[in-house]
Amino acid sequence: MSATRSQRLQKSFLKYQHVFVFAAPAVFVALVLFAAPTGGSGGLDYWLEYWWLFPFFLLGATTVNTVGISGSALFVPFLIFIFPLLSGETLTPETLVKVGLISESFGLSASSIAFIQYGLVDRRLALTIVAGSVPFVIAGALLSFFIPEPLFHAALGAALLVAGFLMLNADIGHGEPDEADDAVSTDGGSPADLPDDAGKLGPAGVDTTDEGEVTRVDREGDTYEYSWTGYLERFANYSVGGTFQGLAGFGSGELGIISQLRTGVPTRVAIGTNHIIVATTAILASLVHVFGGTILGAFGFGGVHSLSLASTPWNMVVFTVPATVTGGQIAPYVSNALDTGTIQKGVAGLFGIISVALFLMAGGAGI
């Protein structure tokens, strides 16, 4: 009885996940408006100053969630190049990384639930990768407190250049699902040879063999077959990516999804699973960026920047967080409706352009 009740609870949550997902940013914005330390700032003009960030972050979140990469891969360059042109202000590296991480933490979490609803997340695969990435994410985030600004820009450029190259050469159409079986019904019924889970929406379910061979059915009845082998290659990519995730706010998603594709994980499952991984590492990196400076200072490390809560640009995140959550919910529908390969090439090309600009900034070109 308890198992049945648990399945019903999970199924109800997935069915009405939009309510829970959009409640989270509403609660966040309410807490920020009424409780966030703003260093004496406030009033309507303060809170509405950056309303125009919403459409930019909505577009960015929809794009990155569609291909399963980190939001900060677009948010951080946007805050470096476009934000100063529109606002007349320049953000410090630590502040722009923090804004990007906080925003993508909400957006990727929302998109993760949407992909879970579709039955496209391998939770065992995600858990093992997250466990291996944690120390590298923390190390990268702590390194950000000491790295000089030119080196920071150079590291961003290198990460984007590698990510763009790998993405451009990745087989994003790998592992397309088998066509939905006509015998698979949308009310949860399925033929005997396909998995079915009463706790999932539609005919979704997962079946695994003792050898780690996985058969996954999504809520539309499409079938995916793959193996859990390839742990070492995925660990290598996610360790490097995790270090950049902590340092610059992105890297885990860009390098990590390539390793999943190379080890035989179908594209749609890789994208969905990557959302869980990047969301978790982004939340962890955000916490280190917010509180790490104070902790390091308490242990006697001099010269590190201390990002107090009062220094956070709350009037920015009250618009960027709802935008990324909305984009995260839209992404699964866009992924099914558009040619993912076109988006892949566009994002890879954008990464290349941004990386060149970042290298010029690191070299003192004054962009």
CSV table of C-alpha atoms in Angstrom, one decimal:
chain,number,residue,atom,x,y,z
A,1,MET,CA,0.0,0.0,0.0
A,2,SER,CA,2.8,2.4,0.9
A,3,ALA,CA,4.5,1.8,-2.5
A,4,THR,CA,1.3,2.5,-4.3
A,5,ARG,CA,0.8,5.7,-2.3
A,6,SER,CA,4.3,6.7,-3.1
A,7,GLN,CA,3.8,6.1,-6.8
A,8,ARG,CA,0.5,8.1,-6.8
A,9,LEU,CA,2.3,10.9,-5.0
A,10,GLN,CA,5.1,11.0,-7.6
A,11,LYS,CA,2.7,10.8,-10.5
A,12,SER,CA,0.6,13.7,-9.1
A,13,PHE,CA,3.7,15.8,-8.6
A,14,LEU,CA,4.8,15.2,-12.2
A,15,LYS,CA,1.3,15.9,-13.5
A,16,TYR,CA,1.1,19.3,-11.7
A,17,GLN,CA,4.8,20.1,-11.7
A,18,HIS,CA,4.2,23.4,-13.4
A,19,VAL,CA,2.4,24.7,-10.2
A,20,PHE,CA,5.3,23.7,-8.0
A,21,VAL,CA,8.0,24.9,-10.4
A,22,PHE,CA,6.5,28.4,-10.8
A,23,ALA,CA,5.7,28.6,-7.1
A,24,ALA,CA,9.5,28.4,-6.4
A,25,PRO,CA,10.5,31.6,-8.1
A,26,ALA,CA,7.4,33.4,-6.8
A,27,VAL,CA,8.5,32.5,-3.2
A,28,PHE,CA,12.1,33.5,-4.0
A,29,VAL,CA,11.1,36.9,-5.4
A,30,ALA,CA,8.8,37.5,-2.4
A,31,LEU,CA,11.6,36.7,0.1
A,32,VAL,CA,14.0,38.9,-1.8
A,33,LEU,CA,11.6,41.8,-1.9
A,34,PHE,CA,10.8,41.6,1.8
A,35,ALA,CA,13.9,40.2,3.4
A,36,ALA,CA,17.0,40.6,1.2
A,37,PRO,CA,19.8,42.9,2.5
A,38,THR,CA,20.1,45.6,-0.1
A,39,GLY,CA,22.6,47.9,1.7
A,40,GLY,CA,20.2,50.7,2.1
A,41,SER,CA,18.8,50.6,-1.4
A,42,GLY,CA,15.1,50.0,-2.1
A,43,GLY,CA,12.0,51.6,-3.5
A,44,LEU,CA,10.2,51.0,-6.8
A,45,ASP,CA,12.9,52.5,-8.9
A,46,TYR,CA,15.5,50.2,-7.4
A,47,TRP,CA,13.5,47.0,-7.9
A,48,LEU,CA,12.4,47.9,-11.5
A,49,GLU,CA,15.8,49.1,-12.7
A,50,TYR,CA,16.7,45.9,-14.6
A,51,TRP,CA,13.2,44.7,-15.8
A,52,TRP,CA,14.6,44.5,-19.3
A,53,LEU,CA,16.8,41.6,-18.4
A,54,PHE,CA,13.8,39.3,-18.4
A,55,PRO,CA,13.5,38.7,-22.2
A,56,PHE,CA,17.3,38.3,-22.6
A,57,PHE,CA,17.5,35.6,-19.9
A,58,LEU,CA,14.3,34.0,-21.1
A,59,LEU,CA,15.8,33.6,-24.6
A,60,GLY,CA,19.1,32.4,-23.2
A,61,ALA,CA,17.5,29.9,-20.8
A,62,THR,CA,15.3,28.4,-23.5
A,63,THR,CA,18.3,28.0,-25.8
A,64,VAL,CA,20.7,26.4,-23.4
A,65,ASN,CA,18.1,24.1,-21.8
A,66,THR,CA,17.1,22.9,-25.3
A,67,VAL,CA,20.6,21.6,-25.9
A,68,GLY,CA,21.4,20.7,-22.2
A,69,ILE,CA,24.3,23.0,-21.4
A,70,SER,CA,24.9,25.5,-18.6
A,71,GLY,CA,22.9,28.8,-18.6
A,72,SER,CA,26.0,30.7,-17.5
A,73,ALA,CA,27.7,29.8,-20.8
A,74,LEU,CA,25.5,32.5,-22.3
A,75,PHE,CA,24.6,34.6,-19.3
A,76,VAL,CA,28.2,35.4,-18.2
A,77,PRO,CA,29.3,36.6,-21.7
A,78,PHE,CA,26.0,38.6,-21.9
A,79,LEU,CA,26.8,40.3,-18.6
A,80,ILE,CA,30.3,41.0,-19.8
A,81,PHE,CA,29.6,42.4,-23.2
A,82,ILE,CA,25.9,43.4,-23.6
A,83,PHE,CA,25.0,44.5,-20.1
A,84,PRO,CA,27.5,47.4,-19.9
A,85,LEU,CA,26.2,48.7,-23.3
A,86,LEU,CA,22.6,48.8,-22.1
A,87,SER,CA,23.1,49.8,-18.5
A,88,GLY,CA,26.4,51.8,-18.5
A,89,GLU,CA,27.7,49.7,-15.7
A,90,THR,CA,30.4,47.0,-15.5
A,91,LEU,CA,30.1,44.1,-13.2
A,92,THR,CA,33.0,42.5,-11.4
A,93,PRO,CA,33.8,38.9,-12.4
A,94,GLU,CA,32.7,37.5,-9.1
A,95,THR,CA,29.4,39.3,-9.2
A,96,LEU,CA,28.5,38.3,-12.8
A,97,VAL,CA,29.4,34.7,-12.1
A,98,LYS,CA,27.2,34.8,-9.0
A,99,VAL,CA,24.2,36.3,-10.9
A,100,GLY,CA,24.7,33.7,-13.7
A,101,LEU,CA,24.9,30.8,-11.2
A,102,ILE,CA,21.9,31.9,-9.1
A,103,SER,CA,19.8,32.3,-12.3
A,104,GLU,CA,20.8,29.0,-13.9
A,105,SER,CA,20.3,27.1,-10.6
A,106,PHE,CA,16.6,27.9,-10.8
A,107,GLY,CA,16.3,27.6,-14.5
A,108,LEU,CA,18.0,24.2,-14.7
A,109,SER,CA,16.1,22.9,-11.7
A,110,ALA,CA,12.8,23.8,-13.4
A,111,SER,CA,13.9,22.2,-16.7
A,112,SER,CA,15.1,19.1,-14.9
A,113,ILE,CA,11.7,18.5,-13.5
A,114,ALA,CA,10.2,19.0,-17.0
A,115,PHE,CA,12.5,16.4,-18.5
A,116,ILE,CA,11.8,14.0,-15.6
A,117,GLN,CA,8.1,14.4,-16.4
A,118,TYR,CA,8.9,13.3,-20.0
A,119,GLY,CA,10.8,10.3,-18.7
A,120,LEU,CA,14.1,11.4,-20.2
A,121,VAL,CA,16.3,11.5,-17.1
A,122,ASP,CA,18.6,8.6,-16.0
A,123,ARG,CA,18.8,9.3,-12.3
A,124,ARG,CA,21.4,6.6,-11.5
A,125,LEU,CA,23.7,8.0,-14.1
A,126,ALA,CA,23.1,11.5,-12.9
A,127,LEU,CA,23.8,10.6,-9.2
A,128,THR,CA,27.1,8.9,-10.0
A,129,ILE,CA,28.4,11.8,-12.1
A,130,VAL,CA,27.3,14.4,-9.5
A,131,ALA,CA,29.1,12.5,-6.7
A,132,GLY,CA,32.3,12.5,-8.7
A,133,SER,CA,32.0,16.1,-9.7
A,134,VAL,CA,31.5,17.6,-6.3
A,135,PRO,CA,35.1,18.1,-5.2
A,136,PHE,CA,36.1,19.6,-8.5
A,137,VAL,CA,33.2,22.1,-8.4
A,138,ILE,CA,34.2,23.2,-4.9
A,139,ALA,CA,37.9,23.5,-5.9
A,140,GLY,CA,37.0,25.6,-9.0
A,141,ALA,CA,34.7,27.9,-7.0
A,142,LEU,CA,37.4,28.4,-4.4
A,143,LEU,CA,40.0,29.1,-7.1
A,144,SER,CA,37.8,31.9,-8.4
A,145,PHE,CA,38.5,33.9,-5.2
A,146,PHE,CA,42.2,34.1,-6.1
A,147,ILE,CA,42.4,34.2,-9.9
A,148,PRO,CA,43.2,37.7,-11.5
A,149,GLU,CA,40.6,39.2,-13.8
A,150,PRO,CA,42.7,38.8,-17.1
A,151,LEU,CA,43.3,35.1,-16.3
A,152,PHE,CA,39.6,34.8,-15.5
A,153,HIS,CA,38.7,36.1,-19.0
A,154,ALA,CA,41.3,33.8,-20.6
A,155,ALA,CA,39.9,30.8,-18.7
A,156,LEU,CA,36.4,31.7,-19.9
A,157,GLY,CA,37.6,32.0,-23.5
A,158,ALA,CA,39.4,28.7,-23.3
A,159,ALA,CA,36.3,26.9,-21.8
A,160,LEU,CA,34.0,28.3,-24.5
A,161,LEU,CA,36.4,27.6,-27.3
A,162,VAL,CA,36.7,23.9,-26.3
A,163,ALA,CA,33.0,23.7,-25.6
A,164,GLY,CA,32.1,25.2,-29.0
A,165,PHE,CA,34.5,22.8,-30.8
A,166,LEU,CA,33.2,19.7,-29.0
A,167,MET,CA,29.6,20.8,-29.5
A,168,LEU,CA,30.1,21.4,-33.2
A,169,ASN,CA,31.6,18.0,-33.7
A,170,ALA,CA,29.1,16.1,-31.5
A,171,ASP,CA,26.6,13.8,-33.1
A,172,ILE,CA,23.6,15.6,-31.5
A,173,GLY,CA,21.2,13.3,-33.4
A,174,HIS,CA,22.8,10.2,-31.9
A,175,GLY,CA,20.4,7.6,-30.4
A,176,GLU,CA,17.2,8.7,-31.9
A,177,PRO,CA,14.3,6.8,-30.3
A,178,ASP,CA,12.5,3.9,-31.9
A,179,GLU,CA,9.1,4.9,-33.1
A,180,ALA,CA,6.3,4.7,-30.6
A,181,ASP,CA,4.7,1.3,-30.6
A,182,ASP,CA,1.0,1.4,-31.6
A,183,ALA,CA,0.2,-0.9,-28.8
A,184,VAL,CA,1.6,1.5,-26.2
A,185,SER,CA,-1.4,3.5,-24.8
A,186,THR,CA,-1.2,6.9,-23.3
A,187,ASP,CA,-2.9,5.8,-20.1
A,188,GLY,CA,0.0,3.9,-18.8
A,189,GLY,CA,-0.6,0.6,-20.6
A,190,SER,CA,2.2,-1.0,-22.6
A,191,PRO,CA,3.0,-4.3,-24.3
A,192,ALA,CA,4.6,-6.9,-22.1
A,193,ASP,CA,8.1,-6.5,-23.5
A,194,LEU,CA,8.4,-2.8,-22.7
A,195,PRO,CA,8.9,-1.4,-19.1
A,196,ASP,CA,6.0,0.5,-17.5
A,197,ASP,CA,6.0,2.5,-14.2
A,198,ALA,CA,2.8,3.4,-12.4
A,199,GLY,CA,4.5,6.3,-10.9
A,200,LYS,CA,5.3,8.0,-14.2
A,201,LEU,CA,3.0,9.8,-16.7
A,202,GLY,CA,1.9,7.9,-19.8
A,203,PRO,CA,3.7,4.6,-20.7
A,204,ALA,CA,7.1,5.8,-19.3
A,205,GLY,CA,9.3,3.3,-17.5
A,206,VAL,CA,12.8,1.8,-17.2
A,207,ASP,CA,14.1,-1.7,-17.3
A,208,THR,CA,17.7,-2.7,-16.7
A,209,THR,CA,19.6,-6.0,-17.0
A,210,ASP,CA,22.3,-7.3,-14.7
A,211,GLU,CA,24.9,-6.2,-17.3
A,212,GLY,CA,23.7,-2.6,-17.2
A,213,GLU,CA,21.8,-2.6,-20.4
A,214,VAL,CA,19.0,0.0,-20.2
A,215,THR,CA,15.6,0.1,-22.0
A,216,ARG,CA,13.8,3.4,-21.3
A,217,VAL,CA,10.4,4.4,-22.5
A,218,ASP,CA,9.3,8.1,-22.3
A,219,ARG,CA,5.8,9.4,-21.8
A,220,GLU,CA,5.1,9.5,-25.5
A,221,GLY,CA,6.0,5.8,-25.9
A,222,ASP,CA,9.3,6.3,-27.6
A,223,THR,CA,11.9,3.7,-26.7
A,224,TYR,CA,15.7,4.2,-26.0
A,225,GLU,CA,18.3,1.5,-25.5
A,226,TYR,CA,21.8,2.1,-24.1
A,227,SER,CA,24.4,0.9,-21.6
A,228,TRP,CA,25.8,2.3,-18.4
A,229,THR,CA,29.3,1.5,-19.4
A,230,GLY,CA,31.9,4.3,-20.0
A,231,TYR,CA,32.1,5.6,-16.4
A,232,LEU,CA,35.8,6.5,-16.7
A,233,GLU,CA,35.4,8.7,-19.7
A,234,ARG,CA,32.4,10.5,-18.3
A,235,PHE,CA,34.3,11.0,-15.0
A,236,ALA,CA,37.2,12.6,-16.8
A,237,ASN,CA,35.1,15.0,-18.7
A,238,TYR,CA,32.9,16.0,-15.8
A,239,SER,CA,35.9,16.5,-13.5
A,240,VAL,CA,37.4,19.1,-15.9
A,241,GLY,CA,34.0,20.5,-16.6
A,242,GLY,CA,33.1,20.7,-12.9
A,243,THR,CA,36.3,22.7,-12.2
A,244,PHE,CA,35.2,25.3,-14.8
A,245,GLN,CA,31.7,25.1,-13.5
A,246,GLY,CA,32.9,26.3,-10.1
A,247,LEU,CA,35.3,28.8,-11.5
A,248,ALA,CA,33.3,30.5,-14.3
A,249,GLY,CA,29.7,29.2,-13.8
A,250,PHE,CA,29.7,26.8,-16.8
A,251,GLY,CA,31.7,23.9,-18.2
A,252,SER,CA,30.1,20.9,-16.6
A,253,GLY,CA,27.2,20.8,-19.0
A,254,GLU,CA,29.2,21.6,-22.2
A,255,LEU,CA,32.0,19.1,-21.6
A,256,GLY,CA,29.8,16.5,-19.8
A,257,ILE,CA,27.1,16.0,-22.5
A,258,ILE,CA,29.8,15.3,-25.0
A,259,SER,CA,31.0,12.4,-22.8
A,260,GLN,CA,27.5,11.0,-22.6
A,261,LEU,CA,27.1,11.0,-26.3
A,262,ARG,CA,30.5,9.4,-26.8
A,263,THR,CA,29.6,6.6,-24.4
A,264,GLY,CA,26.4,5.7,-26.2
A,265,VAL,CA,23.7,7.5,-24.2
A,266,PRO,CA,20.9,8.7,-26.6
A,267,THR,CA,20.8,12.4,-27.2
A,268,ARG,CA,17.5,13.2,-25.6
A,269,VAL,CA,18.3,11.1,-22.5
A,270,ALA,CA,21.8,12.8,-22.3
A,271,ILE,CA,20.2,16.2,-22.5
A,272,GLY,CA,17.7,15.4,-19.8
A,273,THR,CA,20.2,13.7,-17.5
A,274,ASN,CA,22.6,16.6,-17.9
A,275,HIS,CA,20.1,19.0,-16.6
A,276,ILE,CA,20.1,17.3,-13.2
A,277,ILE,CA,23.9,17.2,-13.1
A,278,VAL,CA,24.4,20.9,-14.1
A,279,ALA,CA,21.6,22.1,-11.8
A,280,THR,CA,23.1,20.3,-8.8
A,281,THR,CA,26.6,21.5,-9.5
A,282,ALA,CA,25.4,25.1,-10.2
A,283,ILE,CA,23.6,25.2,-6.8
A,284,LEU,CA,26.7,23.9,-5.1
A,285,ALA,CA,28.9,26.5,-6.9
A,286,SER,CA,26.5,29.3,-6.1
A,287,LEU,CA,26.7,28.5,-2.4
A,288,VAL,CA,30.5,28.5,-2.5
A,289,HIS,CA,30.5,31.8,-4.4
A,290,VAL,CA,28.1,33.5,-2.0
A,291,PHE,CA,29.7,32.3,1.3
A,292,GLY,CA,33.2,31.2,0.3
A,293,GLY,CA,34.9,34.6,0.7
A,294,THR,CA,33.7,35.0,4.2
A,295,ILE,CA,34.8,31.5,5.2
A,296,LEU,CA,38.2,31.9,3.6
A,297,GLY,CA,38.7,35.2,5.3
A,298,ALA,CA,37.8,33.6,8.7
A,299,PHE,CA,40.7,31.1,8.1
A,300,GLY,CA,43.2,33.9,7.5
A,301,PHE,CA,43.4,34.0,3.7
A,302,GLY,CA,44.1,37.5,2.7
A,303,GLY,CA,43.3,39.2,-0.6
A,304,VAL,CA,40.1,37.2,-1.4
A,305,HIS,CA,36.9,39.0,-2.3
A,306,SER,CA,34.1,38.6,0.1
A,307,LEU,CA,30.7,38.3,-1.5
A,308,SER,CA,28.3,39.3,1.2
A,309,LEU,CA,24.5,38.8,0.7
A,310,ALA,CA,24.2,42.6,0.7
A,311,SER,CA,26.5,42.9,-2.3
A,312,THR,CA,24.2,40.6,-4.5
A,313,PRO,CA,22.4,42.7,-7.1
A,314,TRP,CA,18.9,41.5,-5.9
A,315,ASN,CA,17.1,43.9,-8.3
A,316,MET,CA,18.7,41.8,-11.2
A,317,VAL,CA,17.9,38.3,-9.9
A,318,VAL,CA,14.3,39.1,-9.2
A,319,PHE,CA,13.9,39.2,-13.0
A,320,THR,CA,16.5,36.7,-14.2
A,321,VAL,CA,15.3,33.9,-11.9
A,322,PRO,CA,11.6,33.9,-13.2
A,323,ALA,CA,13.0,34.2,-16.8
A,324,THR,CA,15.2,31.2,-16.5
A,325,VAL,CA,12.5,29.1,-14.8
A,326,THR,CA,10.1,29.9,-17.7
A,327,GLY,CA,12.7,29.1,-20.3
A,328,GLY,CA,13.5,25.8,-18.5
A,329,GLN,CA,9.8,24.8,-18.8
A,330,ILE,CA,9.7,25.8,-22.5
A,331,ALA,CA,12.8,23.9,-23.5
A,332,PRO,CA,11.5,20.3,-23.7
A,333,TYR,CA,8.7,21.5,-26.1
A,334,VAL,CA,11.3,23.4,-28.2
A,335,SER,CA,13.6,20.4,-28.2
A,336,ASN,CA,10.8,18.3,-29.7
A,337,ALA,CA,9.6,21.0,-32.2
A,338,LEU,CA,12.9,22.3,-33.6
A,339,ASP,CA,15.9,20.8,-35.3
A,340,THR,CA,18.3,20.5,-32.4
A,341,GLY,CA,21.2,20.4,-34.8
A,342,THR,CA,20.5,23.9,-36.0
A,343,ILE,CA,20.5,25.2,-32.4
A,344,GLN,CA,23.7,23.2,-31.8
A,345,LYS,CA,25.6,24.9,-34.7
A,346,GLY,CA,24.3,28.3,-33.7
A,347,VAL,CA,25.4,28.0,-30.1
A,348,ALA,CA,28.8,26.6,-31.1
A,349,GLY,CA,29.4,29.5,-33.4
A,350,LEU,CA,28.4,32.0,-30.7
A,351,PHE,CA,30.8,30.3,-28.3
A,352,GLY,CA,33.6,30.8,-30.8
A,353,ILE,CA,32.9,34.5,-31.3
A,354,ILE,CA,32.6,35.2,-27.6
A,355,SER,CA,35.8,33.3,-26.9
A,356,VAL,CA,37.8,35.5,-29.3
A,357,ALA,CA,36.4,38.6,-27.6
A,358,LEU,CA,37.4,37.2,-24.2
A,359,PHE,CA,40.9,36.5,-25.3
A,360,LEU,CA,41.2,40.1,-26.6
A,361,MET,CA,40.0,41.3,-23.2
A,362,ALA,CA,42.5,39.1,-21.4
A,363,GLY,CA,45.3,40.5,-23.5
A,364,GLY,CA,44.2,44.1,-22.7
A,365,ALA,CA,42.6,45.0,-26.0
A,366,GLY,CA,40.0,47.1,-24.1
A,367,ILE,CA,36.9,45.7,-25.6
